[in-house]
Amino acid sequence: MSRRAVFAAVVLLMSAGAGLAEPRCDVPLADWQPREALQKKLEADGWTAAKIRSDDGCYKAIGRDGRGEIVKGRFDPATLERLEDDGRDDHGGHGRHGRRWGADD
């Protein structure tokens, strides 16, 4: 394989990986709603025992739905709207596509 072909393959792979990354939120900190507001919204949506943290400029939350299933999501910190995720389902840990949240999440 020529050097040019190898270089092109590396560039292609690097750009594909960037497209799979979760989106970042670009909300100034002054415009963020408090975590308590997201907690209330999640409870109104049927979530219980939600753990909320910030990550890449977004809120991330994990909790349980009305059926007791683990759910998680990314939320815009200004609007508290749920964001599209990277194609994984909402079930953490034992879900088909989700990943388990550990103590450091």
Coordinates of C-alpha atoms in Angstrom, one line a residue:
M1 CA 0.0 0.0 0.0
S2 CA 1.4 3.4 -0.9
R3 CA 2.1 6.1 1.7
R4 CA -0.6 8.3 0.2
A5 CA -3.2 5.5 0.6
V6 CA -2.1 4.9 4.2
F7 CA -2.3 8.6 4.9
A8 CA -5.8 8.8 3.4
A9 CA -7.0 5.8 5.4
V10 CA -5.7 7.3 8.6
V11 CA -7.4 10.7 7.9
L12 CA -10.6 8.9 7.1
L13 CA -10.6 6.9 10.3
M14 CA -9.8 9.9 12.4
S15 CA -12.6 11.9 11.0
A16 CA -15.1 9.0 11.4
G17 CA -14.2 8.7 15.1
A18 CA -14.8 12.4 15.6
G19 CA -18.3 12.0 14.1
L20 CA -19.2 9.3 16.7
A21 CA -18.4 11.4 19.7
E22 CA -21.2 12.7 21.9
P23 CA -22.2 16.3 21.2
R24 CA -20.9 19.0 23.5
C25 CA -23.3 21.7 24.8
D26 CA -22.1 25.3 24.2
V27 CA -24.1 27.0 26.9
P28 CA -22.4 29.7 29.0
L29 CA -22.3 28.8 32.7
A30 CA -24.4 31.9 33.5
D31 CA -27.3 30.5 31.4
W32 CA -27.4 27.0 33.1
Q33 CA -30.4 26.1 35.1
P34 CA -29.7 24.6 38.5
R35 CA -29.5 20.8 38.9
E36 CA -32.6 21.0 41.1
A37 CA -34.6 22.2 38.1
L38 CA -33.5 19.2 36.1
Q39 CA -34.2 16.9 39.1
K40 CA -37.8 18.2 39.3
K41 CA -38.3 17.8 35.5
L42 CA -37.1 14.2 35.7
E43 CA -39.3 13.4 38.6
A44 CA -42.3 14.9 36.7
D45 CA -41.3 12.6 33.8
G46 CA -41.4 9.6 36.1
W47 CA -37.7 9.2 36.9
T48 CA -36.7 8.4 40.5
A49 CA -33.4 8.4 42.3
A50 CA -31.8 10.5 39.5
K51 CA -28.1 11.2 39.7
I52 CA -27.1 14.3 37.8
R53 CA -23.7 15.4 36.8
S54 CA -22.1 17.8 34.2
D55 CA -20.1 16.4 31.3
D56 CA -18.8 18.1 28.2
G57 CA -20.9 21.1 28.9
C58 CA -24.1 19.1 29.3
Y59 CA -26.1 17.6 32.1
K60 CA -26.0 13.8 32.3
A61 CA -28.6 12.0 34.4
I62 CA -29.2 8.4 35.4
G63 CA -32.1 7.1 37.3
R64 CA -35.0 4.7 37.1
D65 CA -38.2 4.9 35.2
G66 CA -41.7 4.0 36.3
R67 CA -41.0 0.3 35.5
G68 CA -37.8 0.3 37.6
E69 CA -35.6 0.2 34.5
I70 CA -32.3 2.1 34.5
V71 CA -32.6 5.2 32.3
K72 CA -30.0 7.8 31.4
G73 CA -29.8 10.9 29.2
R74 CA -28.0 14.0 28.2
F75 CA -29.7 17.4 28.7
D76 CA -29.2 20.9 27.5
P77 CA -28.3 22.9 30.7
A78 CA -30.2 26.0 29.6
T79 CA -33.4 24.5 28.3
L80 CA -33.3 21.1 30.1
E81 CA -34.4 19.5 26.8
R82 CA -33.1 15.9 26.3
L83 CA -30.4 15.7 23.6
E84 CA -30.0 13.1 21.0
D85 CA -27.5 10.6 22.2
D86 CA -25.0 8.5 20.3
G87 CA -27.4 5.7 19.3
R88 CA -27.2 3.8 22.6
D89 CA -30.5 2.9 24.3
D90 CA -31.5 4.5 27.6
H91 CA -30.7 1.5 29.6
G92 CA -27.4 1.6 31.4
G93 CA -25.5 -1.3 32.8
H94 CA -27.4 -4.3 31.4
G95 CA -28.9 -2.6 28.3
R96 CA -27.9 -3.9 24.9
H97 CA -25.9 -0.8 24.0
G98 CA -25.5 1.3 27.2
R99 CA -22.6 1.4 29.4
R100 CA -22.6 1.1 33.2
W101 CA -22.2 4.3 35.1
G102 CA -19.5 3.7 37.8
A103 CA -18.6 5.7 40.9
D104 CA -16.5 8.1 38.8
D105 CA -19.4 9.0 36.5

